[in-house]
JSON list of C-alpha atoms in Angstrom, two decimals:
[
{"chain": "A", "resi": 739, "resn": "MET", "atom": "CA", "xyz": [159.90, -21.81, 136.82]},
{"chain": "A", "resi": 740, "resn": "ARG", "atom": "CA", "xyz": [156.30, -22.80, 135.80]},
{"chain": "A", "resi": 741, "resn": "ARG", "atom": "CA", "xyz": [153.36, -21.08, 137.64]},
{"chain": "A", "resi": 742, "resn": "GLY", "atom": "CA", "xyz": [149.81, -21.60, 138.08]},
{"chain": "A", "resi": 743, "resn": "ALA", "atom": "CA", "xyz": [148.42, -25.51, 138.63]},
{"chain": "A", "resi": 744, "resn": "PRO", "atom": "CA", "xyz": [150.10, -28.52, 137.84]},
{"chain": "A", "resi": 745, "resn": "PRO", "atom": "CA", "xyz": [148.67, -29.66, 134.69]},
{"chain": "A", "resi": 746, "resn": "GLY", "atom": "CA", "xyz": [145.31, -31.53, 135.09]},
{"chain": "A", "resi": 747, "resn": "GLY", "atom": "CA", "xyz": [144.93, -29.49, 138.18]},
{"chain": "A", "resi": 748, "resn": "ARG", "atom": "CA", "xyz": [143.24, -26.61, 135.74]},
{"chain": "A", "resi": 749, "resn": "ALA", "atom": "CA", "xyz": [140.70, -28.93, 135.14]},
{"chain": "A", "resi": 750, "resn": "LEU", "atom": "CA", "xyz": [139.74, -30.18, 138.41]},
{"chain": "A", "resi": 751, "resn": "MET", "atom": "CA", "xyz": [139.51, -26.28, 139.42]},
{"chain": "A", "resi": 752, "resn": "TYR", "atom": "CA", "xyz": [137.18, -25.94, 137.01]},
{"chain": "A", "resi": 753, "resn": "LEU", "atom": "CA", "xyz": [135.19, -28.97, 137.64]},
{"chain": "A", "resi": 754, "resn": "SER", "atom": "CA", "xyz": [135.14, -27.98, 141.33]},
{"chain": "A", "resi": 755, "resn": "ALA", "atom": "CA", "xyz": [133.92, -25.35, 140.84]},
{"chain": "A", "resi": 756, "resn": "LEU", "atom": "CA", "xyz": [131.42, -26.32, 138.25]},
{"chain": "A", "resi": 757, "resn": "ALA", "atom": "CA", "xyz": [130.04, -28.42, 141.23]},
{"chain": "A", "resi": 758, "resn": "GLY", "atom": "CA", "xyz": [130.15, -25.48, 143.19]},
{"chain": "A", "resi": 759, "resn": "ALA", "atom": "CA", "xyz": [127.45, -23.86, 141.50]},
{"chain": "A", "resi": 760, "resn": "VAL", "atom": "CA", "xyz": [125.21, -26.75, 140.52]},
{"chain": "A", "resi": 761, "resn": "ALA", "atom": "CA", "xyz": [124.99, -27.40, 144.20]},
{"chain": "A", "resi": 762, "resn": "MET", "atom": "CA", "xyz": [123.84, -23.53, 145.10]},
{"chain": "A", "resi": 763, "resn": "VAL", "atom": "CA", "xyz": [121.59, -23.61, 142.17]},
{"chain": "A", "resi": 764, "resn": "GLY", "atom": "CA", "xyz": [120.10, -27.00, 143.73]},
{"chain": "A", "resi": 765, "resn": "MET", "atom": "CA", "xyz": [119.86, -25.04, 146.93]},
{"chain": "A", "resi": 766, "resn": "TRP", "atom": "CA", "xyz": [118.32, -22.25, 145.74]},
{"chain": "A", "resi": 767, "resn": "ASN", "atom": "CA", "xyz": [115.44, -23.87, 144.18]},
{"chain": "A", "resi": 768, "resn": "PHE", "atom": "CA", "xyz": [115.47, -26.13, 147.60]},
{"chain": "A", "resi": 769, "resn": "LEU", "atom": "CA", "xyz": [114.94, -23.20, 149.60]},
{"chain": "A", "resi": 770, "resn": "THR", "atom": "CA", "xyz": [112.92, -21.10, 147.20]},
{"chain": "A", "resi": 771, "resn": "PRO", "atom": "CA", "xyz": [108.91, -21.36, 148.38]},
{"chain": "A", "resi": 772, "resn": "ARG", "atom": "CA", "xyz": [107.15, -22.62, 144.72]},
{"chain": "A", "resi": 773, "resn": "GLN", "atom": "CA", "xyz": [103.57, -21.16, 144.00]},
{"chain": "A", "resi": 774, "resn": "ARG", "atom": "CA", "xyz": [101.15, -23.96, 142.77]},
{"chain": "A", "resi": 775, "resn": "GLN", "atom": "CA", "xyz": [99.85, -23.22, 139.22]},
{"chain": "A", "resi": 776, "resn": "ALA", "atom": "CA", "xyz": [96.44, -22.68, 139.55]},
{"chain": "A", "resi": 777, "resn": "PRO", "atom": "CA", "xyz": [94.75, -24.24, 136.93]},
{"chain": "A", "resi": 778, "resn": "SER", "atom": "CA", "xyz": [93.25, -23.31, 133.72]},
{"chain": "A", "resi": 779, "resn": "VAL", "atom": "CA", "xyz": [89.73, -22.48, 134.20]},
{"chain": "A", "resi": 780, "resn": "ARG", "atom": "CA", "xyz": [88.08, -21.59, 131.07]},
{"chain": "A", "resi": 781, "resn": "HIS", "atom": "CA", "xyz": [84.05, -22.11, 132.25]},
{"chain": "A", "resi": 782, "resn": "VAL", "atom": "CA", "xyz": [82.36, -22.09, 135.18]},
{"chain": "A", "resi": 783, "resn": "VAL", "atom": "CA", "xyz": [79.57, -24.69, 134.34]},
{"chain": "A", "resi": 784, "resn": "ALA", "atom": "CA", "xyz": [76.28, -25.27, 137.16]},
{"chain": "A", "resi": 785, "resn": "VAL", "atom": "CA", "xyz": [74.71, -28.71, 136.93]},
{"chain": "A", "resi": 786, "resn": "GLY", "atom": "CA", "xyz": [71.26, -27.81, 137.88]},
{"chain": "A", "resi": 787, "resn": "ASN", "atom": "CA", "xyz": [68.40, -29.89, 138.81]},
{"chain": "A", "resi": 788, "resn": "PHE", "atom": "CA", "xyz": [66.98, -32.25, 136.53]},
{"chain": "A", "resi": 789, "resn": "GLU", "atom": "CA", "xyz": [62.91, -31.72, 137.39]},
{"chain": "A", "resi": 790, "resn": "THR", "atom": "CA", "xyz": [61.17, -34.42, 137.18]},
{"chain": "A", "resi": 791, "resn": "PRO", "atom": "CA", "xyz": [56.91, -34.24, 136.45]},
{"chain": "A", "resi": 792, "resn": "GLU", "atom": "CA", "xyz": [56.18, -36.38, 140.33]},
{"chain": "A", "resi": 793, "resn": "GLU", "atom": "CA", "xyz": [58.36, -36.22, 143.42]},
{"chain": "A", "resi": 794, "resn": "THR", "atom": "CA", "xyz": [58.49, -39.63, 143.32]},
{"chain": "A", "resi": 795, "resn": "ASP", "atom": "CA", "xyz": [60.70, -39.78, 140.41]},
{"chain": "A", "resi": 796, "resn": "ILE", "atom": "CA", "xyz": [63.09, -37.16, 141.81]},
{"chain": "A", "resi": 797, "resn": "GLY", "atom": "CA", "xyz": [65.60, -40.15, 141.51]},
{"chain": "A", "resi": 798, "resn": "PRO", "atom": "CA", "xyz": [66.30, -40.20, 138.44]},
{"chain": "A", "resi": 799, "resn": "GLY", "atom": "CA", "xyz": [67.18, -36.71, 138.09]},
{"chain": "A", "resi": 800, "resn": "LEU", "atom": "CA", "xyz": [69.38, -36.69, 140.68]},
{"chain": "A", "resi": 801, "resn": "GLU", "atom": "CA", "xyz": [71.14, -39.98, 139.67]},
{"chain": "A", "resi": 802, "resn": "LEU", "atom": "CA", "xyz": [71.60, -37.82, 136.00]},
{"chain": "A", "resi": 803, "resn": "GLN", "atom": "CA", "xyz": [72.88, -34.82, 137.57]},
{"chain": "A", "resi": 804, "resn": "ALA", "atom": "CA", "xyz": [75.19, -36.76, 139.60]},
{"chain": "A", "resi": 805, "resn": "ASN", "atom": "CA", "xyz": [76.67, -38.64, 136.64]},
{"chain": "A", "resi": 806, "resn": "LEU", "atom": "CA", "xyz": [77.18, -35.63, 134.87]},
{"chain": "A", "resi": 807, "resn": "LEU", "atom": "CA", "xyz": [79.01, -33.91, 137.73]},
{"chain": "A", "resi": 808, "resn": "GLN", "atom": "CA", "xyz": [81.24, -36.69, 137.77]},
{"chain": "A", "resi": 809, "resn": "GLN", "atom": "CA", "xyz": [81.50, -36.89, 133.52]},
{"chain": "A", "resi": 810, "resn": "LEU", "atom": "CA", "xyz": [82.50, -33.31, 133.49]},
{"chain": "A", "resi": 811, "resn": "SER", "atom": "CA", "xyz": [85.03, -33.16, 136.49]},
{"chain": "A", "resi": 812, "resn": "ARG", "atom": "CA", "xyz": [86.85, -35.03, 133.64]},
{"chain": "A", "resi": 813, "resn": "TYR", "atom": "CA", "xyz": [87.47, -31.76, 131.93]},
{"chain": "A", "resi": 814, "resn": "PRO", "atom": "CA", "xyz": [90.31, -29.34, 132.87]},
{"chain": "A", "resi": 815, "resn": "ASP", "atom": "CA", "xyz": [88.66, -26.13, 131.65]},
{"chain": "A", "resi": 816, "resn": "LEU", "atom": "CA", "xyz": [85.91, -26.38, 132.95]},
{"chain": "A", "resi": 817, "resn": "LEU", "atom": "CA", "xyz": [85.47, -25.80, 136.73]},
{"chain": "A", "resi": 818, "resn": "VAL", "atom": "CA", "xyz": [81.82, -27.43, 137.41]},
{"chain": "A", "resi": 819, "resn": "ARG", "atom": "CA", "xyz": [79.35, -27.21, 140.89]},
{"chain": "A", "resi": 820, "resn": "GLU", "atom": "CA", "xyz": [76.10, -28.82, 141.63]},
{"chain": "A", "resi": 821, "resn": "GLN", "atom": "CA", "xyz": [73.66, -25.69, 141.42]},
{"chain": "A", "resi": 822, "resn": "THR", "atom": "CA", "xyz": [70.17, -25.01, 141.09]},
{"chain": "A", "resi": 823, "resn": "GLY", "atom": "CA", "xyz": [69.05, -22.38, 137.79]},
{"chain": "A", "resi": 824, "resn": "GLU", "atom": "CA", "xyz": [68.10, -19.59, 140.78]},
{"chain": "A", "resi": 825, "resn": "GLU", "atom": "CA", "xyz": [71.25, -19.87, 142.73]},
{"chain": "A", "resi": 826, "resn": "ALA", "atom": "CA", "xyz": [73.76, -19.85, 139.50]},
{"chain": "A", "resi": 827, "resn": "THR", "atom": "CA", "xyz": [71.43, -16.42, 137.81]},
{"chain": "A", "resi": 828, "resn": "VAL", "atom": "CA", "xyz": [71.78, -14.56, 141.29]},
{"chain": "A", "resi": 829, "resn": "GLN", "atom": "CA", "xyz": [75.44, -15.55, 142.46]},
{"chain": "A", "resi": 830, "resn": "GLY", "atom": "CA", "xyz": [76.80, -14.47, 138.79]},
{"chain": "A", "resi": 831, "resn": "LYS", "atom": "CA", "xyz": [80.16, -16.28, 138.94]},
{"chain": "A", "resi": 832, "resn": "THR", "atom": "CA", "xyz": [79.19, -18.55, 136.46]},
{"chain": "A", "resi": 833, "resn": "ASP", "atom": "CA", "xyz": [79.25, -18.84, 133.16]},
{"chain": "A", "resi": 834, "resn": "PHE", "atom": "CA", "xyz": [77.40, -21.56, 132.29]},
{"chain": "A", "resi": 835, "resn": "LEU", "atom": "CA", "xyz": [73.87, -23.30, 133.42]},
{"chain": "A", "resi": 836, "resn": "LEU", "atom": "CA", "xyz": [73.23, -26.98, 132.41]},
{"chain": "A", "resi": 837, "resn": "ASP", "atom": "CA", "xyz": [69.70, -28.18, 133.16]},
{"chain": "A", "resi": 838, "resn": "GLY", "atom": "CA", "xyz": [66.38, -29.78, 131.97]},
{"chain": "A", "resi": 839, "resn": "ASN", "atom": "CA", "xyz": [63.85, -32.63, 132.95]},
{"chain": "A", "resi": 840, "resn": "LEU", "atom": "CA", "xyz": [63.18, -35.92, 132.99]},
{"chain": "A", "resi": 841, "resn": "ARG", "atom": "CA", "xyz": [59.65, -36.85, 131.51]},
{"chain": "A", "resi": 842, "resn": "ARG", "atom": "CA", "xyz": [58.11, -40.34, 131.92]},
{"chain": "A", "resi": 843, "resn": "ARG", "atom": "CA", "xyz": [57.57, -42.16, 128.43]},
{"chain": "A", "resi": 844, "resn": "HIS", "atom": "CA", "xyz": [56.75, -45.58, 128.07]},
{"chain": "A", "resi": 845, "resn": "PRO", "atom": "CA", "xyz": [58.85, -47.76, 128.94]},
{"chain": "A", "resi": 846, "resn": "GLY", "atom": "CA", "xyz": [61.69, -45.09, 129.69]},
{"chain": "A", "resi": 847, "resn": "TRP", "atom": "CA", "xyz": [61.98, -41.62, 129.93]},
{"chain": "A", "resi": 848, "resn": "GLU", "atom": "CA", "xyz": [62.26, -38.44, 128.03]},
{"chain": "A", "resi": 849, "resn": "LEU", "atom": "CA", "xyz": [65.26, -36.25, 128.78]},
{"chain": "A", "resi": 850, "resn": "ALA", "atom": "CA", "xyz": [65.07, -32.90, 127.60]},
{"chain": "A", "resi": 851, "resn": "VAL", "atom": "CA", "xyz": [68.49, -31.14, 128.03]},
{"chain": "A", "resi": 852, "resn": "ARG", "atom": "CA", "xyz": [69.76, -27.59, 127.46]},
{"chain": "A", "resi": 853, "resn": "LEU", "atom": "CA", "xyz": [72.96, -24.93, 128.42]},
{"chain": "A", "resi": 854, "resn": "ARG", "atom": "CA", "xyz": [72.10, -21.63, 128.76]},
{"chain": "A", "resi": 855, "resn": "ASP", "atom": "CA", "xyz": [74.82, -18.64, 129.04]},
{"chain": "A", "resi": 856, "resn": "VAL", "atom": "CA", "xyz": [73.84, -16.98, 132.59]},
{"chain": "A", "resi": 857, "resn": "ASP", "atom": "CA", "xyz": [75.30, -14.10, 131.13]},
{"chain": "A", "resi": 858, "resn": "GLU", "atom": "CA", "xyz": [73.48, -13.56, 128.12]},
{"chain": "A", "resi": 859, "resn": "ASP", "atom": "CA", "xyz": [71.05, -15.51, 129.38]},
{"chain": "A", "resi": 860, "resn": "ARG", "atom": "CA", "xyz": [70.25, -17.62, 125.85]},
{"chain": "A", "resi": 861, "resn": "VAL", "atom": "CA", "xyz": [70.59, -20.76, 125.04]},
{"chain": "A", "resi": 862, "resn": "LEU", "atom": "CA", "xyz": [73.27, -21.88, 123.46]},
{"chain": "A", "resi": 863, "resn": "TRP", "atom": "CA", "xyz": [72.76, -26.18, 123.00]},
{"chain": "A", "resi": 864, "resn": "SER", "atom": "CA", "xyz": [69.41, -27.80, 123.93]},
{"chain": "A", "resi": 865, "resn": "ASP", "atom": "CA", "xyz": [68.93, -31.76, 122.87]},
{"chain": "A", "resi": 866, "resn": "ALA", "atom": "CA", "xyz": [65.69, -33.80, 123.60]},
{"chain": "A", "resi": 867, "resn": "PHE", "atom": "CA", "xyz": [65.64, -37.37, 122.89]},
{"chain": "A", "resi": 868, "resn": "PRO", "atom": "CA", "xyz": [63.95, -40.82, 124.93]},
{"chain": "A", "resi": 869, "resn": "VAL", "atom": "CA", "xyz": [66.18, -42.80, 127.74]},
{"chain": "A", "resi": 870, "resn": "ALA", "atom": "CA", "xyz": [65.84, -46.04, 128.73]},
{"chain": "A", "resi": 871, "resn": "ARG", "atom": "CA", "xyz": [65.88, -46.00, 133.14]},
{"chain": "A", "resi": 872, "resn": "GLN", "atom": "CA", "xyz": [68.85, -48.36, 132.72]},
{"chain": "A", "resi": 873, "resn": "ASP", "atom": "CA", "xyz": [70.41, -45.86, 130.07]},
{"chain": "A", "resi": 874, "resn": "LEU", "atom": "CA", "xyz": [70.25, -42.88, 132.36]},
{"chain": "A", "resi": 875, "resn": "GLU", "atom": "CA", "xyz": [74.97, -43.40, 132.43]},
{"chain": "A", "resi": 876, "resn": "ALA", "atom": "CA", "xyz": [75.06, -43.51, 128.41]},
{"chain": "A", "resi": 877, "resn": "ALA", "atom": "CA", "xyz": [72.36, -40.27, 128.29]},
{"chain": "A", "resi": 878, "resn": "GLY", "atom": "CA", "xyz": [74.79, -38.41, 130.24]},
{"chain": "A", "resi": 879, "resn": "GLU", "atom": "CA", "xyz": [77.92, -39.21, 127.83]},
{"chain": "A", "resi": 880, "resn": "ARG", "atom": "CA", "xyz": [75.83, -37.66, 125.12]},
{"chain": "A", "resi": 881, "resn": "VAL", "atom": "CA", "xyz": [74.63, -34.82, 127.13]},
{"chain": "A", "resi": 882, "resn": "VAL", "atom": "CA", "xyz": [78.48, -33.85, 127.81]},
{"chain": "A", "resi": 883, "resn": "ARG", "atom": "CA", "xyz": [79.93, -34.95, 124.33]},
{"chain": "A", "resi": 884, "resn": "GLY", "atom": "CA", "xyz": [77.28, -32.33, 123.43]},
{"chain": "A", "resi": 885, "resn": "LEU", "atom": "CA", "xyz": [78.32, -29.69, 126.32]},
{"chain": "A", "resi": 886, "resn": "ALA", "atom": "CA", "xyz": [81.88, -30.11, 124.83]},
{"chain": "A", "resi": 887, "resn": "ARG", "atom": "CA", "xyz": [81.04, -29.47, 121.50]},
{"chain": "A", "resi": 888, "resn": "THR", "atom": "CA", "xyz": [79.43, -26.70, 122.13]},
{"chain": "A", "resi": 889, "resn": "LEU", "atom": "CA", "xyz": [82.24, -25.33, 124.27]},
{"chain": "A", "resi": 890, "resn": "LYS", "atom": "CA", "xyz": [85.22, -26.81, 122.61]},
{"chain": "A", "resi": 891, "resn": "VAL", "atom": "CA", "xyz": [86.95, -28.37, 125.55]},
{"chain": "A", "resi": 892, "resn": "HIS", "atom": "CA", "xyz": [88.48, -31.63, 125.90]},
{"chain": "A", "resi": 893, "resn": "PRO", "atom": "CA", "xyz": [88.61, -34.54, 128.71]},
{"chain": "A", "resi": 894, "resn": "ARG", "atom": "CA", "xyz": [92.25, -35.33, 129.98]}
]
């Protein structure tokens, strides 16, 4: 007289036990709340105002600032926010401040830009170059490349 499961029955018993274990693990994963992974932000960068000598010329400075905010948002290691220089130093939560000025230069502008370490109050990178009025976006790309090289960050 044979004891135990019929031939092939033992394999069926193991398979149903395995299926039950898989179902239990699946239910456990479904019912367990998941914590979202926080993005791995390494640097907080404030994009400050790009000053212009006359109040009537404020448009290009604001356009450049908006362009930089948009372009820098593609960098996962950066938390980017719009801020003025005074706010950045007072809050203390900002690592770097990117700001500069636009001066009229016939036929366009002269852009001077700098990246400052807020804690150490020192300039890490700066650049100055002529910009045609219609090339503010290209100027923003040049600034972003300089900042990315300096901070050693890469876009998504």
